[in-house]
PDB file of C-alpha atoms in Angstrom:
ATOM      1  CA  MET B 234      -1.462 -45.094 134.074  1.00 76.00           C
ATOM      2  CA  LYS B 235       1.064 -42.537 134.448  1.00 78.00           C
ATOM      3  CA  PRO B 236       1.947 -39.766 131.604  1.00 82.00           C
ATOM      4  CA  GLY B 237       3.042 -41.483 128.773  1.00 82.00           C
ATOM      5  CA  GLU B 238       2.373 -44.985 129.971  1.00 90.00           C
ATOM      6  CA  GLN B 239       0.127 -47.308 127.559  1.00 93.00           C
ATOM      7  CA  LYS B 240      -1.495 -50.656 128.429  1.00 95.00           C
ATOM      8  CA  VAL B 241      -0.147 -53.315 126.505  1.00 96.00           C
ATOM      9  CA  SER B 242      -1.870 -56.368 127.929  1.00 96.00           C
ATOM     10  CA  ASP B 243      -4.605 -57.168 130.700  1.00 97.00           C
ATOM     11  CA  THR B 244      -5.510 -60.726 131.474  1.00 96.00           C
ATOM     12  CA  ASN B 245      -5.916 -63.298 134.155  1.00 97.00           C
ATOM     13  CA  GLY B 246      -3.428 -65.989 135.278  1.00 97.00           C
ATOM     14  CA  ARG B 247      -1.293 -66.966 138.463  1.00 97.00           C
ATOM     15  CA  PHE B 248       1.859 -66.044 139.924  1.00 97.00           C
ATOM     16  CA  LEU B 249       4.309 -66.857 142.558  1.00 96.00           C
ATOM     17  CA  GLN B 250       7.697 -66.041 144.120  1.00 97.00           C
ATOM     18  CA  ALA B 251      10.065 -69.032 143.131  1.00 96.00           C
ATOM     19  CA  LEU B 252      13.385 -67.383 144.256  1.00 96.00           C
ATOM     20  CA  ARG B 253      13.930 -64.955 147.351  1.00 96.00           C
ATOM     21  CA  ASN B 254      17.341 -63.877 148.372  1.00 95.00           C
ATOM     22  CA  GLY B 255      18.907 -66.435 146.006  1.00 94.00           C
ATOM     23  CA  ARG B 256      16.915 -69.137 147.565  1.00 95.00           C
ATOM     24  CA  GLU B 257      14.197 -71.375 146.151  1.00 94.00           C
ATOM     25  CA  VAL B 258      10.987 -70.908 147.849  1.00 95.00           C
ATOM     26  CA  SER B 259      10.037 -74.580 148.081  1.00 93.00           C
ATOM     27  CA  ASP B 260       6.590 -74.048 149.672  1.00 94.00           C
ATOM     28  CA  ALA B 261       5.468 -71.295 147.160  1.00 94.00           C
ATOM     29  CA  ASN B 262       2.029 -71.806 146.053  1.00 94.00           C
ATOM     30  CA  TRP B 263       0.238 -70.051 142.903  1.00 96.00           C
ATOM     31  CA  THR B 264      -1.620 -66.859 143.508  1.00 96.00           C
ATOM     32  CA  ASN B 265      -4.800 -66.405 141.168  1.00 96.00           C
ATOM     33  CA  GLY B 266      -5.230 -62.790 139.886  1.00 97.00           C
ATOM     34  CA  ARG B 267      -4.975 -60.153 137.425  1.00 97.00           C
ATOM     35  CA  ILE B 268      -1.717 -59.606 135.146  1.00 98.00           C
ATOM     36  CA  LEU B 269      -1.461 -56.024 133.876  1.00 97.00           C
ATOM     37  CA  LEU B 270       1.280 -55.183 131.346  1.00 97.00           C
ATOM     38  CA  SER B 271       2.164 -51.661 130.271  1.00 97.00           C
ATOM     39  CA  ASN B 272       5.044 -50.200 128.361  1.00 95.00           C
ATOM     40  CA  GLN B 273       6.759 -49.168 131.814  1.00 95.00           C
ATOM     41  CA  ARG B 274       5.652 -51.789 134.279  1.00 97.00           C
ATOM     42  CA  LEU B 275       4.162 -55.122 135.089  1.00 98.00           C
ATOM     43  CA  ILE B 276       1.417 -55.297 137.863  1.00 97.00           C
ATOM     44  CA  LEU B 277       0.522 -58.510 139.625  1.00 97.00           C
ATOM     45  CA  ALA B 278      -2.617 -58.202 141.656  1.00 97.00           C
ATOM     46  CA  GLY B 279      -3.980 -61.000 143.761  1.00 94.00           C
ATOM     47  CA  THR B 280      -5.982 -61.337 147.021  1.00 88.00           C
ATOM     48  CA  GLY B 281      -2.710 -60.879 148.960  1.00 86.00           C
ATOM     49  CA  GLY B 282      -2.430 -57.261 147.334  1.00 92.00           C
ATOM     50  CA  LYS B 283      -0.680 -55.697 144.433  1.00 95.00           C
ATOM     51  CA  ARG B 284       3.029 -56.063 143.234  1.00 96.00           C
ATOM     52  CA  THR B 285       4.527 -53.682 140.678  1.00 96.00           C
ATOM     53  CA  PHE B 286       7.661 -54.520 138.572  1.00 96.00           C
ATOM     54  CA  PRO B 287       9.184 -51.463 136.471  1.00 96.00           C
ATOM     55  CA  LEU B 288      10.356 -53.023 133.233  1.00 95.00           C
ATOM     56  CA  SER B 289      13.828 -51.655 133.797  1.00 93.00           C
ATOM     57  CA  THR B 290      14.169 -53.973 136.572  1.00 95.00           C
ATOM     58  CA  ILE B 291      13.574 -57.256 134.857  1.00 95.00           C
ATOM     59  CA  GLU B 292      17.192 -58.390 133.906  1.00 94.00           C
ATOM     60  CA  GLN B 293      16.225 -61.751 132.376  1.00 93.00           C
ATOM     61  CA  VAL B 294      13.322 -63.745 131.222  1.00 95.00           C
ATOM     62  CA  GLY B 295      13.210 -67.699 131.059  1.00 91.00           C
ATOM     63  CA  GLY B 296      14.454 -70.760 132.719  1.00 90.00           C
ATOM     64  CA  ARG B 297      12.420 -73.268 134.643  1.00 91.00           C
ATOM     65  CA  PHE B 298      12.267 -73.033 138.592  1.00 94.00           C
ATOM     66  CA  ASP B 299      10.121 -76.060 139.405  1.00 94.00           C
ATOM     67  CA  VAL B 300      10.659 -75.508 143.078  1.00 93.00           C
ATOM     68  CA  ASN B 301       7.560 -77.928 144.049  1.00 94.00           C
ATOM     69  CA  GLN B 302       5.271 -80.137 142.213  1.00 93.00           C
ATOM     70  CA  ARG B 303       2.643 -77.354 142.012  1.00 92.00           C
ATOM     71  CA  VAL B 304       4.956 -75.626 139.760  1.00 94.00           C
ATOM     72  CA  ALA B 305       6.407 -78.492 138.022  1.00 92.00           C
ATOM     73  CA  THR B 306       3.038 -79.604 136.663  1.00 91.00           C
ATOM     74  CA  VAL B 307       2.658 -76.054 134.900  1.00 93.00           C
ATOM     75  CA  SER B 308       3.984 -76.427 131.503  1.00 89.00           C
ATOM     76  CA  ASP B 309       3.854 -72.663 130.489  1.00 93.00           C
ATOM     77  CA  TYR B 310       5.110 -69.900 132.866  1.00 96.00           C
ATOM     78  CA  LEU B 311       7.474 -67.035 132.361  1.00 96.00           C
ATOM     79  CA  ALA B 312      10.549 -66.884 135.107  1.00 96.00           C
ATOM     80  CA  LEU B 313      11.141 -63.149 135.599  1.00 97.00           C
ATOM     81  CA  HIS B 314      14.615 -62.487 137.179  1.00 96.00           C
ATOM     82  CA  TYR B 315      15.419 -58.961 139.020  1.00 95.00           C
ATOM     83  CA  ASP B 316      17.742 -57.708 141.692  1.00 92.00           C
ATOM     84  CA  GLY B 317      20.921 -59.484 140.159  1.00 90.00           C
ATOM     85  CA  GLY B 318      19.225 -62.812 139.772  1.00 88.00           C
ATOM     86  CA  GLU B 319      18.598 -63.032 143.524  1.00 94.00           C
ATOM     87  CA  GLU B 320      14.753 -62.806 142.931  1.00 96.00           C
ATOM     88  CA  VAL B 321      12.444 -64.844 140.638  1.00 97.00           C
ATOM     89  CA  VAL B 322       8.859 -64.561 140.185  1.00 97.00           C
ATOM     90  CA  LEU B 323       6.950 -66.806 137.855  1.00 97.00           C
ATOM     91  CA  VAL B 324       4.010 -65.520 135.872  1.00 97.00           C
ATOM     92  CA  ALA B 325       1.614 -68.100 134.128  1.00 97.00           C
ATOM     93  CA  PRO B 326      -0.931 -65.920 132.104  1.00 97.00           C
ATOM     94  CA  LYS B 327      -4.063 -67.491 130.889  1.00 94.00           C
ATOM     95  CA  ASN B 328      -3.305 -66.863 127.206  1.00 92.00           C
ATOM     96  CA  PHE B 329       0.538 -67.630 127.411  1.00 94.00           C
ATOM     97  CA  ASP B 330       1.570 -67.246 123.858  1.00 91.00           C
ATOM     98  CA  GLU B 331       0.075 -63.913 123.319  1.00 94.00           C
ATOM     99  CA  PHE B 332       1.151 -62.449 126.656  1.00 96.00           C
ATOM    100  CA  GLU B 333       4.895 -63.845 126.215  1.00 95.00           C
ATOM    101  CA  LEU B 334       5.348 -61.923 122.930  1.00 94.00           C
ATOM    102  CA  ASP B 335       3.844 -58.739 124.526  1.00 96.00           C
ATOM    103  CA  LEU B 336       6.079 -58.901 127.363  1.00 97.00           C
ATOM    104  CA  TYR B 337       9.086 -59.382 125.024  1.00 96.00           C
ATOM    105  CA  GLY B 338       7.720 -56.255 122.975  1.00 96.00           C
ATOM    106  CA  ALA B 339       7.112 -54.314 125.996  1.00 96.00           C
ATOM    107  CA  LEU B 340      10.779 -55.094 127.123  1.00 96.00           C
ATOM    108  CA  LEU B 341      12.547 -54.658 123.816  1.00 96.00           C
ATOM    109  CA  ASN B 342      10.344 -52.184 121.455  1.00 93.00           C
ATOM    110  CA  SER B 343      11.918 -49.187 122.810  1.00 86.00           C
ATOM    111  CA  THR B 344      15.282 -49.823 123.202  1.00 93.00           C
ATOM    112  CA  LYS B 345      18.317 -48.673 120.685  1.00 95.00           C
ATOM    113  CA  PHE B 346      20.332 -51.427 119.182  1.00 97.00           C
ATOM    114  CA  LEU B 347      23.298 -51.522 116.616  1.00 97.00           C
ATOM    115  CA  VAL B 348      22.939 -53.927 113.896  1.00 97.00           C
ATOM    116  CA  ARG B 349      25.296 -55.288 111.143  1.00 97.00           C
ATOM    117  CA  HIS B 350      23.124 -56.918 108.392  1.00 96.00           C
ATOM    118  CA  PRO B 351      24.110 -58.947 106.490  1.00 95.00           C
ATOM    119  CA  ALA B 352      27.344 -59.499 108.558  1.00 96.00           C
ATOM    120  CA  VAL B 353      27.741 -62.881 106.824  1.00 94.00           C
ATOM    121  CA  GLU B 354      25.736 -63.850 103.554  1.00 93.00           C
ATOM    122  CA  GLY B 355      26.006 -67.262 101.914  1.00 86.00           C
ATOM    123  CA  GLY B 356      28.840 -68.096 104.342  1.00 87.00           C
ATOM    124  CA  VAL B 357      30.741 -65.047 103.149  1.00 93.00           C
ATOM    125  CA  VAL B 358      31.691 -62.161 105.518  1.00 94.00           C
ATOM    126  CA  GLN B 359      30.342 -58.737 104.303  1.00 95.00           C
ATOM    127  CA  ASN B 360      32.030 -55.589 104.887  1.00 94.00           C
ATOM    128  CA  THR B 361      29.016 -53.950 106.759  1.00 95.00           C
ATOM    129  CA  GLU B 362      28.940 -51.199 109.128  1.00 96.00           C
ATOM    130  CA  TRP B 363      27.176 -50.989 112.533  1.00 97.00           C
ATOM    131  CA  VAL B 364      24.051 -48.740 112.167  1.00 97.00           C
ATOM    132  CA  GLY B 365      21.251 -47.647 114.743  1.00 97.00           C
ATOM    133  CA  ALA B 366      18.280 -49.717 114.808  1.00 97.00           C
ATOM    134  CA  ARG B 367      14.819 -50.235 116.674  1.00 96.00           C
ATOM    135  CA  MET B 368      12.964 -53.516 116.821  1.00 95.00           C
ATOM    136  CA  LYS B 369       9.443 -54.681 117.008  1.00 95.00           C
ATOM    137  CA  VAL B 370       8.558 -58.106 118.390  1.00 95.00           C
ATOM    138  CA  GLU B 371       5.574 -59.330 116.219  1.00 92.00           C
ATOM    139  CA  GLN B 372       3.769 -62.552 116.333  1.00 86.00           C
ATOM    140  CA  GLU B 373       5.987 -64.594 114.385  1.00 86.00           C
ATOM    141  CA  ALA B 374       9.182 -62.486 113.906  1.00 92.00           C
ATOM    142  CA  VAL B 375      11.359 -59.826 115.234  1.00 95.00           C
ATOM    143  CA  SER B 376      11.369 -56.887 112.851  1.00 96.00           C
ATOM    144  CA  ILE B 377      14.418 -54.672 112.701  1.00 96.00           C
ATOM    145  CA  ALA B 378      14.325 -51.029 111.181  1.00 96.00           C
ATOM    146  CA  THR B 379      17.656 -49.327 110.623  1.00 96.00           C
ATOM    147  CA  VAL B 380      18.425 -45.810 110.739  1.00 96.00           C
ATOM    148  CA  THR B 381      19.761 -46.020 107.159  1.00 95.00           C
ATOM    149  CA  GLY B 382      16.156 -47.179 106.056  1.00 94.00           C
ATOM    150  CA  SER B 383      16.821 -50.858 105.718  1.00 94.00           C
ATOM    151  CA  PHE B 384      14.490 -53.363 107.218  1.00 95.00           C
ATOM    152  CA  VAL B 385      15.369 -56.827 108.445  1.00 95.00           C
ATOM    153  CA  GLU B 386      12.781 -59.437 109.504  1.00 95.00           C
ATOM    154  CA  VAL B 387      13.994 -62.598 111.563  1.00 94.00           C
ATOM    155  CA  ARG B 388      11.252 -65.080 111.558  1.00 90.00           C
ATOM    156  CA  LEU B 389      11.226 -66.866 114.896  1.00 87.00           C
ATOM    157  CA  ASP B 390      10.527 -70.327 112.993  1.00 82.00           C
ATOM    158  CA  ASP B 391      13.560 -69.729 110.759  1.00 84.00           C
ATOM    159  CA  ILE B 392      16.426 -69.597 113.018  1.00 86.00           C
ATOM    160  CA  GLY B 393      19.317 -71.683 112.413  1.00 82.00           C
ATOM    161  CA  ASP B 394      22.080 -71.006 114.930  1.00 86.00           C
ATOM    162  CA  ILE B 395      22.560 -68.383 117.538  1.00 91.00           C
ATOM    163  CA  ASN B 396      26.111 -67.545 119.154  1.00 92.00           C
ATOM    164  CA  MET B 397      26.827 -64.911 121.507  1.00 92.00           C
ATOM    165  CA  GLY B 398      30.095 -63.195 122.404  1.00 91.00           C
ATOM    166  CA  ARG B 399      32.104 -60.133 122.822  1.00 92.00           C
ATOM    167  CA  ARG B 400      32.975 -58.187 119.544  1.00 92.00           C
ATOM    168  CA  THR B 401      34.668 -54.779 118.774  1.00 93.00           C
ATOM    169  CA  VAL B 402      31.775 -52.475 118.030  1.00 95.00           C
ATOM    170  CA  ARG B 403      32.544 -49.085 117.320  1.00 93.00           C
ATOM    171  CA  GLU B 404      35.826 -49.300 118.958  1.00 92.00           C
ATOM    172  CA  GLU B 405      34.268 -50.759 122.150  1.00 93.00           C
ATOM    173  CA  SER B 406      34.155 -54.211 123.362  1.00 93.00           C
ATOM    174  CA  ARG B 407      30.392 -55.215 123.653  1.00 94.00           C
ATOM    175  CA  GLU B 408      28.204 -58.376 123.772  1.00 94.00           C
ATOM    176  CA  VAL B 409      27.005 -59.191 120.360  1.00 97.00           C
ATOM    177  CA  ILE B 410      24.093 -61.726 119.407  1.00 97.00           C
ATOM    178  CA  GLU B 411      24.955 -63.598 116.131  1.00 96.00           C
ATOM    179  CA  VAL B 412      21.563 -64.888 114.574  1.00 95.00           C
ATOM    180  CA  GLU B 413      21.399 -67.152 111.416  1.00 93.00           C
ATOM    181  CA  HIS B 414      18.326 -66.840 109.451  1.00 91.00           C
ATOM    182  CA  SER B 415      17.076 -66.564 105.834  1.00 89.00           C
ATOM    183  CA  ASP B 416      16.621 -63.298 103.813  1.00 88.00           C
ATOM    184  CA  ASP B 417      13.675 -62.631 101.530  1.00 83.00           C
ATOM    185  CA  ASP B 418      15.427 -64.545  98.662  1.00 82.00           C
ATOM    186  CA  GLY B 419      15.958 -67.713 100.866  1.00 80.00           C
ATOM    187  CA  THR B 420      19.706 -67.077 101.279  1.00 86.00           C
ATOM    188  CA  SER B 421      21.456 -67.779 104.579  1.00 88.00           C
ATOM    189  CA  VAL B 422      22.548 -64.722 106.327  1.00 94.00           C
ATOM    190  CA  GLN B 423      23.706 -63.829 109.794  1.00 95.00           C
ATOM    191  CA  THR B 424      22.813 -60.605 111.500  1.00 97.00           C
ATOM    192  CA  TYR B 425      24.938 -59.134 114.294  1.00 97.00           C
ATOM    193  CA  ILE B 426      22.966 -57.464 117.092  1.00 98.00           C
ATOM    194  CA  SER B 427      24.493 -55.409 120.065  1.00 97.00           C
ATOM    195  CA  GLY B 428      23.034 -53.039 122.633  1.00 94.00           C
ATOM    196  CA  PRO B 429      22.814 -52.619 126.499  1.00 92.00           C
ATOM    197  CA  GLU B 430      23.420 -55.598 128.342  1.00 90.00           C
ATOM    198  CA  GLN B 431      20.013 -55.999 129.782  1.00 92.00           C
ATOM    199  CA  PRO B 432      18.094 -55.957 126.547  1.00 94.00           C
ATOM    200  CA  ILE B 433      20.639 -58.042 124.637  1.00 95.00           C
ATOM    201  CA  GLY B 434      20.152 -60.698 127.213  1.00 92.00           C
ATOM    202  CA  ILE B 435      16.421 -60.499 126.814  1.00 94.00           C
ATOM    203  CA  LEU B 436      16.578 -60.570 123.114  1.00 95.00           C
ATOM    204  CA  LYS B 437      18.670 -63.568 123.308  1.00 93.00           C
ATOM    205  CA  SER B 438      16.070 -65.362 125.366  1.00 91.00           C
ATOM    206  CA  LEU B 439      13.453 -64.507 122.691  1.00 93.00           C
ATOM    207  CA  LEU B 440      15.518 -65.463 119.792  1.00 92.00           C
ATOM    208  CA  ARG B 441      16.343 -68.882 121.741  1.00 88.00           C
ATOM    209  CA  ILE B 442      12.621 -69.615 121.604  1.00 83.00           C
ATOM    210  CA  GLY B 443      12.741 -69.581 117.747  1.00 74.00           C
ATOM    211  CA  GLU B 444      15.771 -71.649 117.731  1.00 71.00           C
ATOM    212  CA  GLU B 445      14.251 -74.258 119.842  1.00 70.00           C
ATOM    213  CA  GLN B 446      11.307 -74.424 117.714  1.00 61.00           C
ATOM    214  CA  SER B 447      13.713 -74.828 114.897  1.00 57.00           C
ATOM    215  CA  GLU B 448      15.828 -77.461 116.462  1.00 55.00           C
ATOM    216  CA  MET B 449      12.941 -79.579 118.271  1.00 52.00           C
ATOM    217  CA  ALA B 450      13.635 -83.130 117.765  1.00 44.00           C
ATOM    218  CA  LEU B 451      12.488 -84.667 114.715  1.00 57.00           C
ATOM    219  CA  ASP B 452      11.826 -88.217 113.533  1.00 64.00           C
ATOM    220  CA  LEU B 453      14.145 -88.126 110.585  1.00 75.00           C
ATOM    221  CA  SER B 454      15.225 -91.003 108.862  1.00 82.00           C
ATOM    222  CA  LYS B 455      18.644 -91.912 107.448  1.00 84.00           C
ATOM    223  CA  THR B 456      17.349 -91.219 103.960  1.00 89.00           C
ATOM    224  CA  ASP B 457      15.803 -87.826 105.144  1.00 87.00           C
ATOM    225  CA  LYS B 458      19.220 -86.771 106.445  1.00 84.00           C
ATOM    226  CA  GLN B 459      20.922 -88.009 103.220  1.00 88.00           C
ATOM    227  CA  VAL B 460      18.610 -85.781 101.255  1.00 89.00           C
ATOM    228  CA  LEU B 461      19.260 -82.599 103.467  1.00 87.00           C
ATOM    229  CA  MET B 462      23.013 -83.336 103.287  1.00 86.00           C
ATOM    230  CA  ALA B 463      22.880 -83.672  99.499  1.00 88.00           C
ATOM    231  CA  LEU B 464      20.800 -80.411  99.329  1.00 89.00           C
ATOM    232  CA  TYR B 465      23.437 -78.595 101.677  1.00 81.00           C
ATOM    233  CA  SER B 466      26.185 -79.871  99.439  1.00 83.00           C
ATOM    234  CA  GLY B 467      24.593 -78.201  96.336  1.00 86.00           C
ATOM    235  CA  VAL B 468      22.908 -80.982  94.634  1.00 88.00           C
ATOM    236  CA  GLU B 469      19.836 -79.570  92.773  1.00 89.00           C
ATOM    237  CA  PRO B 470      16.385 -81.048  94.081  1.00 89.00           C
ATOM    238  CA  PHE B 471      15.573 -82.670  90.520  1.00 89.00           C
ATOM    239  CA  ASP B 472      18.791 -84.581  90.604  1.00 91.00           C
ATOM    240  CA  ILE B 473      18.258 -85.897  94.081  1.00 91.00           C
ATOM    241  CA  PRO B 474      16.780 -89.401  92.887  1.00 91.00           C
ATOM    242  CA  ALA B 475      19.633 -90.131  90.759  1.00 92.00           C
ATOM    243  CA  PHE B 476      22.227 -88.728  93.261  1.00 90.00           C
ATOM    244  CA  LEU B 477      20.946 -91.096  96.085  1.00 91.00           C
ATOM    245  CA  GLY B 478      19.497 -94.039  93.951  1.00 91.00           C
ATOM    246  CA  LEU B 479      16.122 -93.163  94.821  1.00 91.00           C
ATOM    247  CA  ASP B 480      12.628 -93.409  93.184  1.00 91.00           C
ATOM    248  CA  VAL B 481      11.260 -89.954  92.106  1.00 89.00           C
ATOM    249  CA  GLU B 482       8.014 -90.829  93.830  1.00 89.00           C
ATOM    250  CA  GLU B 483       9.791 -91.478  97.020  1.00 90.00           C
ATOM    251  CA  VAL B 484      11.769 -88.176  96.792  1.00 90.00           C
ATOM    252  CA  GLU B 485       8.477 -86.467  96.088  1.00 89.00           C
ATOM    253  CA  GLU B 486       6.905 -87.832  99.387  1.00 88.00           C
ATOM    254  CA  LEU B 487       9.981 -87.111 101.209  1.00 89.00           C
ATOM    255  CA  PHE B 488      10.029 -83.467 100.214  1.00 89.00           C
ATOM    256  CA  VAL B 489       6.352 -83.239 101.170  1.00 86.00           C
ATOM    257  CA  ARG B 490       7.144 -84.439 104.625  1.00 82.00           C
ATOM    258  CA  LEU B 491      10.298 -82.265 105.047  1.00 85.00           C
ATOM    259  CA  VAL B 492       8.073 -79.024 104.053  1.00 82.00           C
ATOM    260  CA  ASP B 493       5.461 -80.073 106.559  1.00 76.00           C
ATOM    261  CA  HIS B 494       8.287 -80.459 109.070  1.00 73.00           C
ATOM    262  CA  ASP B 495       9.454 -76.857 108.317  1.00 70.00           C
ATOM    263  CA  VAL B 496      12.832 -78.207 107.148  1.00 77.00           C
ATOM    264  CA  LEU B 497      12.570 -77.168 103.482  1.00 82.00           C
ATOM    265  CA  ASP B 498      10.754 -74.263 101.876  1.00 78.00           C
ATOM    266  CA  GLU B 499       8.587 -75.129  98.788  1.00 75.00           C
ATOM    267  CA  VAL B 500       9.646 -72.879  95.561  1.00 70.00           C
ATOM    268  CA  ARG B 501       7.627 -74.287  92.836  1.00 57.00           C
ATOM    269  CA  VAL B 502       4.551 -76.613  93.307  1.00 51.00           C
ATOM    270  CA  ARG B 503       6.474 -79.557  91.524  1.00 50.00           C
ATOM    271  CA  HIS B 504       8.485 -79.563  94.690  1.00 54.00           C
ATOM    272  CA  GLU B 505      11.469 -77.582  93.776  1.00 66.00           C
ATOM    273  CA  VAL B 506      12.688 -77.000  97.188  1.00 72.00           C
ATOM    274  CA  GLU B 507      15.552 -75.049  99.030  1.00 77.00           C
ATOM    275  CA  LEU B 508      16.829 -75.383 102.679  1.00 76.00           C
ATOM    276  CA  ASN B 509      15.862 -72.806 105.238  1.00 78.00           C
ATOM    277  CA  ALA B 510      17.957 -71.952 108.223  1.00 77.00           C
ATOM    278  CA  ARG B 511      16.325 -74.857 110.096  1.00 73.00           C
ATOM    279  CA  GLY B 512      17.194 -77.320 107.475  1.00 77.00           C
ATOM    280  CA  ARG B 513      20.814 -75.876 106.940  1.00 79.00           C
ATOM    281  CA  SER B 514      21.224 -76.329 110.728  1.00 79.00           C
ATOM    282  CA  ILE B 515      19.987 -79.827 110.933  1.00 79.00           C
ATOM    283  CA  ALA B 516      22.067 -80.633 107.596  1.00 78.00           C
ATOM    284  CA  ALA B 517      25.291 -79.325 109.255  1.00 79.00           C
ATOM    285  CA  ASP B 518      24.822 -81.446 112.253  1.00 78.00           C
ATOM    286  CA  ALA B 519      24.107 -84.660 110.226  1.00 76.00           C
ATOM    287  CA  ILE B 520      27.046 -84.078 107.969  1.00 78.00           C
ATOM    288  CA  GLU B 521      29.348 -83.653 111.554  1.00 78.00           C
ATOM    289  CA  ASP B 522      27.711 -86.935 112.871  1.00 77.00           C
ATOM    290  CA  ASP B 523      28.420 -88.702 109.375  1.00 75.00           C
ATOM    291  CA  GLN B 524      32.016 -87.704 109.303  1.00 74.00           C
ATOM    292  CA  ALA B 525      32.642 -88.525 113.141  1.00 74.00           C
ATOM    293  CA  SER B 526      31.162 -92.319 112.554  1.00 71.00           C
ATOM    294  CA  MET B 527      33.419 -92.801 109.709  1.00 65.00           C
TER     295      MET B 527
END
């Protein structure tokens, strides 16, 4: 290890070159070997030699590159883009979930970001300022510590919507991620995050993982969606049976199912519930679909 370099992960797995000079490598085959990650570089060591990727050269993470059947049959791999996206290497570590977060942490934890929090709270735009911040990628959340001493936690399983676009940040036009999530009180908030182009793109990929988890297809019935829309519209949980003409027992069972699906957060044992970010996103989509069908 170089001075100041710290090992983050050391595991076995397989890897291959999927894109070379902008072209798919259709005859690519997996190489088994050692995958070593530090806070400065990624090393892939196999029977054919060793390849080293400084973390600063990794421009994007994610996407499927099923260049042949040998790749397509592997469900969990990381696509690492470099050289302007002309080169892509696929990495499939043995302990995929743990390594994935370790990699995102190594890429993002040392980066300085600018944050507005809350930029929006309960649907109301807030007059908050951009402040410097650093992030820490943890097992279930992205933790943000600002220079003003505030602390923001964005749980990966509680992400509603993510938008990305250009905004004026300290009198400069910059890329900004707008992520919806819940604060400690369960209130819907949006946090705006800006920073260098490369880390912002990588952070977006990480947050998309949480968003996809939150938006994965659920087998929700028409009644399930009616309950979510009612809660979204402000109907109290105890008023749901009368509001929708349902039996109390049926609604209780429905609440339990939606809590298990991580669409509702349970507030009290008697199933007083509230929508979380995922539930709000589903409810908003259901309302739009309901209005479109009228």
